[in-house]
mmCIF file with all atom_site columns, C-alpha atoms in Angstrom:
data_model
loop_
_atom_site.group_PDB
_atom_site.id
_atom_site.type_symbol
_atom_site.label_atom_id
_atom_site.label_alt_id
_atom_site.label_comp_id
_atom_site.label_asym_id
_atom_site.label_entity_id
_atom_site.label_seq_id
_atom_site.pdbx_PDB_ins_code
_atom_site.Cartn_x
_atom_site.Cartn_y
_atom_site.Cartn_z
_atom_site.occupancy
_atom_site.B_iso_or_equiv
_atom_site.pdbx_formal_charge
_atom_site.auth_seq_id
_atom_site.auth_comp_id
_atom_site.auth_asym_id
_atom_site.auth_atom_id
_atom_site.pdbx_PDB_model_num
ATOM 1   C CA . MET A 1 1   ? -102.096 -76.470 115.766 1.00 76.00 ? 10  MET A CA 1
ATOM 2   C CA . SER A 1 2   ? -101.955 -79.624 113.639 1.00 84.00 ? 11  SER A CA 1
ATOM 3   C CA . ILE A 1 3   ? -98.610  -80.783 112.255 1.00 90.00 ? 12  ILE A CA 1
ATOM 4   C CA . GLU A 1 4   ? -99.921  -80.249 108.720 1.00 92.00 ? 13  GLU A CA 1
ATOM 5   C CA . ALA A 1 5   ? -100.835 -76.641 109.522 1.00 88.00 ? 14  ALA A CA 1
ATOM 6   C CA . CYS A 1 6   ? -97.471  -76.052 111.242 1.00 91.00 ? 15  CYS A CA 1
ATOM 7   C CA . ILE A 1 7   ? -95.620  -77.387 108.203 1.00 95.00 ? 16  ILE A CA 1
ATOM 8   C CA . ALA A 1 8   ? -97.700  -75.309 105.797 1.00 93.00 ? 17  ALA A CA 1
ATOM 9   C CA . HIS A 1 9   ? -97.010  -72.191 107.847 1.00 92.00 ? 18  HIS A CA 1
ATOM 10  C CA . ALA A 1 10  ? -93.277  -72.959 108.029 1.00 95.00 ? 19  ALA A CA 1
ATOM 11  C CA . ILE A 1 11  ? -93.118  -73.430 104.254 1.00 96.00 ? 20  ILE A CA 1
ATOM 12  C CA . HIS A 1 12  ? -95.011  -70.194 103.700 1.00 94.00 ? 21  HIS A CA 1
ATOM 13  C CA . SER A 1 13  ? -92.855  -68.155 106.058 1.00 94.00 ? 22  SER A CA 1
ATOM 14  C CA . ASP A 1 14  ? -89.405  -69.771 105.901 1.00 96.00 ? 23  ASP A CA 1
ATOM 15  C CA . LEU A 1 15  ? -88.913  -71.500 102.539 1.00 96.00 ? 24  LEU A CA 1
ATOM 16  C CA . ASP A 1 16  ? -86.792  -69.430 100.154 1.00 95.00 ? 25  ASP A CA 1
ATOM 17  C CA . ILE A 1 17  ? -87.443  -70.881 96.703  1.00 94.00 ? 26  ILE A CA 1
ATOM 18  C CA . LEU A 1 18  ? -84.496  -69.109 95.088  1.00 93.00 ? 27  LEU A CA 1
ATOM 19  C CA . GLU A 1 19  ? -82.097  -70.537 97.673  1.00 95.00 ? 28  GLU A CA 1
ATOM 20  C CA . ALA A 1 20  ? -83.666  -74.005 97.691  1.00 95.00 ? 29  ALA A CA 1
ATOM 21  C CA . LEU A 1 21  ? -84.001  -74.220 93.899  1.00 93.00 ? 30  LEU A CA 1
ATOM 22  C CA . PRO A 1 22  ? -81.274  -72.196 92.218  1.00 92.00 ? 31  PRO A CA 1
ATOM 23  C CA . GLU A 1 23  ? -82.138  -73.887 88.912  1.00 92.00 ? 32  GLU A CA 1
ATOM 24  C CA . VAL A 1 24  ? -85.341  -71.824 88.640  1.00 90.00 ? 33  VAL A CA 1
ATOM 25  C CA . HIS A 1 25  ? -83.221  -69.019 87.187  1.00 90.00 ? 34  HIS A CA 1
ATOM 26  C CA . GLU A 1 26  ? -82.804  -71.057 84.001  1.00 92.00 ? 35  GLU A CA 1
ATOM 27  C CA . LEU A 1 27  ? -86.410  -72.232 83.648  1.00 91.00 ? 36  LEU A CA 1
ATOM 28  C CA . PRO A 1 28  ? -88.742  -70.638 81.121  1.00 92.00 ? 37  PRO A CA 1
ATOM 29  C CA . VAL A 1 29  ? -91.329  -68.404 82.770  1.00 91.00 ? 38  VAL A CA 1
ATOM 30  C CA . GLU A 1 30  ? -94.158  -70.650 81.556  1.00 93.00 ? 39  GLU A CA 1
ATOM 31  C CA . GLU A 1 31  ? -92.771  -73.583 83.573  1.00 92.00 ? 40  GLU A CA 1
ATOM 32  C CA . LEU A 1 32  ? -92.033  -71.758 86.835  1.00 92.00 ? 41  LEU A CA 1
ATOM 33  C CA . GLU A 1 33  ? -95.435  -72.016 88.488  1.00 93.00 ? 42  GLU A CA 1
ATOM 34  C CA . ILE A 1 34  ? -95.878  -75.747 87.894  1.00 95.00 ? 43  ILE A CA 1
ATOM 35  C CA . TYR A 1 35  ? -92.262  -76.529 88.825  1.00 95.00 ? 44  TYR A CA 1
ATOM 36  C CA . ILE A 1 36  ? -92.375  -74.547 92.070  1.00 95.00 ? 45  ILE A CA 1
ATOM 37  C CA . GLU A 1 37  ? -95.840  -75.800 93.026  1.00 96.00 ? 46  GLU A CA 1
ATOM 38  C CA . HIS A 1 38  ? -94.739  -79.415 92.508  1.00 96.00 ? 47  HIS A CA 1
ATOM 39  C CA . TYR A 1 39  ? -91.607  -78.807 94.591  1.00 96.00 ? 48  TYR A CA 1
ATOM 40  C CA . ILE A 1 40  ? -93.524  -77.215 97.469  1.00 96.00 ? 49  ILE A CA 1
ATOM 41  C CA . LEU A 1 41  ? -96.083  -80.035 97.522  1.00 96.00 ? 50  LEU A CA 1
ATOM 42  C CA . GLN A 1 42  ? -93.251  -82.585 97.544  1.00 96.00 ? 51  GLN A CA 1
ATOM 43  C CA . VAL A 1 43  ? -91.473  -80.817 100.428 1.00 96.00 ? 52  VAL A CA 1
ATOM 44  C CA . GLN A 1 44  ? -94.729  -80.531 102.381 1.00 96.00 ? 53  GLN A CA 1
ATOM 45  C CA . GLU A 1 45  ? -95.578  -84.208 101.897 1.00 97.00 ? 54  GLU A CA 1
ATOM 46  C CA . SER A 1 46  ? -92.037  -85.346 102.748 1.00 97.00 ? 55  SER A CA 1
ATOM 47  C CA . LEU A 1 47  ? -91.876  -83.209 105.891 1.00 97.00 ? 56  LEU A CA 1
ATOM 48  C CA . CYS A 1 48  ? -95.290  -84.401 106.997 1.00 96.00 ? 57  CYS A CA 1
ATOM 49  C CA . ASN A 1 49  ? -94.380  -88.069 106.517 1.00 97.00 ? 58  ASN A CA 1
ATOM 50  C CA . ILE A 1 50  ? -91.046  -87.739 108.317 1.00 97.00 ? 59  ILE A CA 1
ATOM 51  C CA . ILE A 1 51  ? -92.413  -85.719 111.220 1.00 95.00 ? 60  ILE A CA 1
ATOM 52  C CA . VAL A 1 52  ? -95.401  -88.018 111.734 1.00 94.00 ? 61  VAL A CA 1
ATOM 53  C CA . GLU A 1 53  ? -93.143  -91.077 111.534 1.00 96.00 ? 62  GLU A CA 1
ATOM 54  C CA . LYS A 1 54  ? -90.069  -89.904 113.463 1.00 96.00 ? 63  LYS A CA 1
ATOM 55  C CA . GLY A 1 55  ? -90.601  -86.391 114.786 1.00 94.00 ? 64  GLY A CA 1
ATOM 56  C CA . ASP A 1 56  ? -92.887  -86.770 117.785 1.00 92.00 ? 65  ASP A CA 1
ATOM 57  C CA . PRO A 1 57  ? -90.098  -86.872 120.416 1.00 95.00 ? 66  PRO A CA 1
ATOM 58  C CA . TYR A 1 58  ? -88.570  -83.704 118.958 1.00 95.00 ? 67  TYR A CA 1
ATOM 59  C CA . ILE A 1 59  ? -91.905  -81.899 118.742 1.00 92.00 ? 68  ILE A CA 1
ATOM 60  C CA . ARG A 1 60  ? -92.777  -82.816 122.353 1.00 90.00 ? 69  ARG A CA 1
ATOM 61  C CA . SER A 1 61  ? -89.395  -81.667 123.658 1.00 92.00 ? 70  SER A CA 1
ATOM 62  C CA . GLN A 1 62  ? -89.332  -78.559 121.433 1.00 92.00 ? 71  GLN A CA 1
ATOM 63  C CA . ASP A 1 63  ? -86.007  -79.767 119.922 1.00 96.00 ? 72  ASP A CA 1
ATOM 64  C CA . ALA A 1 64  ? -85.902  -77.987 116.575 1.00 96.00 ? 73  ALA A CA 1
ATOM 65  C CA . ALA A 1 65  ? -82.264  -78.973 115.955 1.00 97.00 ? 74  ALA A CA 1
ATOM 66  C CA . GLY A 1 66  ? -83.029  -82.656 116.534 1.00 97.00 ? 75  GLY A CA 1
ATOM 67  C CA . LEU A 1 67  ? -86.041  -82.424 114.237 1.00 97.00 ? 76  LEU A CA 1
ATOM 68  C CA . CYS A 1 68  ? -83.897  -80.726 111.607 1.00 97.00 ? 77  CYS A CA 1
ATOM 69  C CA . ALA A 1 69  ? -81.208  -83.418 111.853 1.00 97.00 ? 78  ALA A CA 1
ATOM 70  C CA . THR A 1 70  ? -83.854  -86.134 111.522 1.00 97.00 ? 79  THR A CA 1
ATOM 71  C CA . CYS A 1 71  ? -85.306  -84.454 108.429 1.00 97.00 ? 80  CYS A CA 1
ATOM 72  C CA . LEU A 1 72  ? -81.859  -84.085 106.856 1.00 96.00 ? 81  LEU A CA 1
ATOM 73  C CA . GLU A 1 73  ? -81.018  -87.741 107.591 1.00 96.00 ? 82  GLU A CA 1
ATOM 74  C CA . SER A 1 74  ? -84.352  -88.766 106.070 1.00 96.00 ? 83  SER A CA 1
ATOM 75  C CA . GLY A 1 75  ? -83.556  -87.054 102.778 1.00 95.00 ? 84  GLY A CA 1
ATOM 76  C CA . ILE A 1 76  ? -85.043  -83.560 102.939 1.00 95.00 ? 85  ILE A CA 1
ATOM 77  C CA . GLY A 1 77  ? -82.826  -81.705 100.501 1.00 93.00 ? 86  GLY A CA 1
ATOM 78  C CA . LEU A 1 78  ? -83.075  -78.174 101.838 1.00 96.00 ? 87  LEU A CA 1
ATOM 79  C CA . PRO A 1 79  ? -80.152  -76.041 103.027 1.00 96.00 ? 88  PRO A CA 1
ATOM 80  C CA . ALA A 1 80  ? -79.575  -76.832 106.714 1.00 96.00 ? 89  ALA A CA 1
ATOM 81  C CA . ALA A 1 81  ? -80.050  -73.247 107.952 1.00 96.00 ? 90  ALA A CA 1
ATOM 82  C CA . MET A 1 82  ? -83.355  -72.918 106.093 1.00 97.00 ? 91  MET A CA 1
ATOM 83  C CA . LEU A 1 83  ? -84.589  -76.290 107.319 1.00 97.00 ? 92  LEU A CA 1
ATOM 84  C CA . LEU A 1 84  ? -83.595  -75.414 110.895 1.00 97.00 ? 93  LEU A CA 1
ATOM 85  C CA . LYS A 1 85  ? -85.652  -72.203 110.689 1.00 97.00 ? 94  LYS A CA 1
ATOM 86  C CA . MET A 1 86  ? -88.596  -74.204 109.368 1.00 97.00 ? 95  MET A CA 1
ATOM 87  C CA . CYS A 1 87  ? -88.216  -76.753 112.176 1.00 97.00 ? 96  CYS A CA 1
ATOM 88  C CA . GLN A 1 88  ? -88.118  -73.931 114.733 1.00 96.00 ? 97  GLN A CA 1
ATOM 89  C CA . THR A 1 89  ? -91.358  -72.578 113.317 1.00 95.00 ? 98  THR A CA 1
ATOM 90  C CA . ILE A 1 90  ? -92.944  -76.041 113.353 1.00 95.00 ? 99  ILE A CA 1
ATOM 91  C CA . THR A 1 91  ? -91.959  -76.748 116.974 1.00 94.00 ? 100 THR A CA 1
ATOM 92  C CA . GLU A 1 92  ? -93.103  -73.306 118.130 1.00 90.00 ? 101 GLU A CA 1
ATOM 93  C CA . LEU A 1 93  ? -96.471  -73.523 116.375 1.00 87.00 ? 102 LEU A CA 1
ATOM 94  C CA . SER A 1 94  ? -97.134  -77.091 117.489 1.00 86.00 ? 103 SER A CA 1
ATOM 95  C CA . THR A 1 95  ? -97.879  -75.860 121.015 1.00 80.00 ? 104 THR A CA 1
ATOM 96  C CA . LEU A 1 96  ? -100.477 -73.316 119.911 1.00 72.00 ? 105 LEU A CA 1
ATOM 97  C CA . ASP A 1 97  ? -104.148 -74.084 120.015 1.00 66.00 ? 106 ASP A CA 1
ATOM 98  C CA . ALA A 1 98  ? -105.189 -72.331 116.814 1.00 65.00 ? 107 ALA A CA 1
ATOM 99  C CA . LYS A 1 99  ? -107.755 -72.950 114.119 1.00 70.00 ? 108 LYS A CA 1
ATOM 100 C CA . PHE A 1 100 ? -107.632 -71.600 110.603 1.00 70.00 ? 109 PHE A CA 1
ATOM 101 C CA . ILE A 1 101 ? -110.648 -69.400 109.839 1.00 78.00 ? 110 ILE A CA 1
ATOM 102 C CA . LEU A 1 102 ? -110.084 -67.951 106.358 1.00 81.00 ? 111 LEU A CA 1
ATOM 103 C CA . ASP A 1 103 ? -107.743 -66.167 103.967 1.00 85.00 ? 112 ASP A CA 1
ATOM 104 C CA . THR A 1 104 ? -108.644 -62.501 103.543 1.00 85.00 ? 113 THR A CA 1
ATOM 105 C CA . GLU A 1 105 ? -108.871 -60.806 100.161 1.00 88.00 ? 114 GLU A CA 1
ATOM 106 C CA . ASP A 1 106 ? -105.328 -59.435 100.552 1.00 88.00 ? 115 ASP A CA 1
ATOM 107 C CA . GLY A 1 107 ? -103.944 -62.941 101.194 1.00 82.00 ? 116 GLY A CA 1
ATOM 108 C CA . THR A 1 108 ? -103.598 -62.723 104.974 1.00 84.00 ? 117 THR A CA 1
ATOM 109 C CA . SER A 1 109 ? -104.553 -65.854 106.901 1.00 78.00 ? 118 SER A CA 1
ATOM 110 C CA . LEU A 1 110 ? -106.896 -65.422 109.859 1.00 77.00 ? 119 LEU A CA 1
ATOM 111 C CA . TYR A 1 111 ? -106.726 -67.842 112.787 1.00 71.00 ? 120 TYR A CA 1
ATOM 112 C CA . TYR A 1 112 ? -108.702 -68.280 115.981 1.00 70.00 ? 121 TYR A CA 1
ATOM 113 C CA . MET A 1 113 ? -106.147 -68.725 118.732 1.00 68.00 ? 122 MET A CA 1
ATOM 114 C CA . LYS A 1 114 ? -106.577 -69.752 122.352 1.00 65.00 ? 123 LYS A CA 1
ATOM 115 C CA . MET A 1 115 ? -103.894 -68.448 124.708 1.00 57.00 ? 124 MET A CA 1
ATOM 116 C CA . VAL A 1 116 ? -103.167 -68.689 128.387 1.00 56.00 ? 125 VAL A CA 1
ATOM 117 C CA . VAL A 1 117 ? -101.840 -65.470 129.886 1.00 55.00 ? 126 VAL A CA 1
ATOM 118 C CA . SER A 1 118 ? -100.022 -65.645 133.180 1.00 52.00 ? 127 SER A CA 1
#
């Protein structure tokens, strides 16, 4: 799976907006969608840049903790436990040979996945 797809999946499954952005409780409802969307895009872009630039050794060795530490040192402002979970997801998915097919009507993503069974 591409790094971009791994990051997108990690954000979708592991990012807790209320924990990462406690200030959303005070925002007017009309501003929530734009604020959160901008934040998610920023996190995705930052993670992608950092991982492409510095994360290859951690991805190859499946070192989620090292990847997390690198992201924290590079300025990713997420709670460490949440970022570690995201890095675990990214390192796990990076070894899969999967291709995105489509999103179903109920919002479920469908992937074609190649697996080796031993």
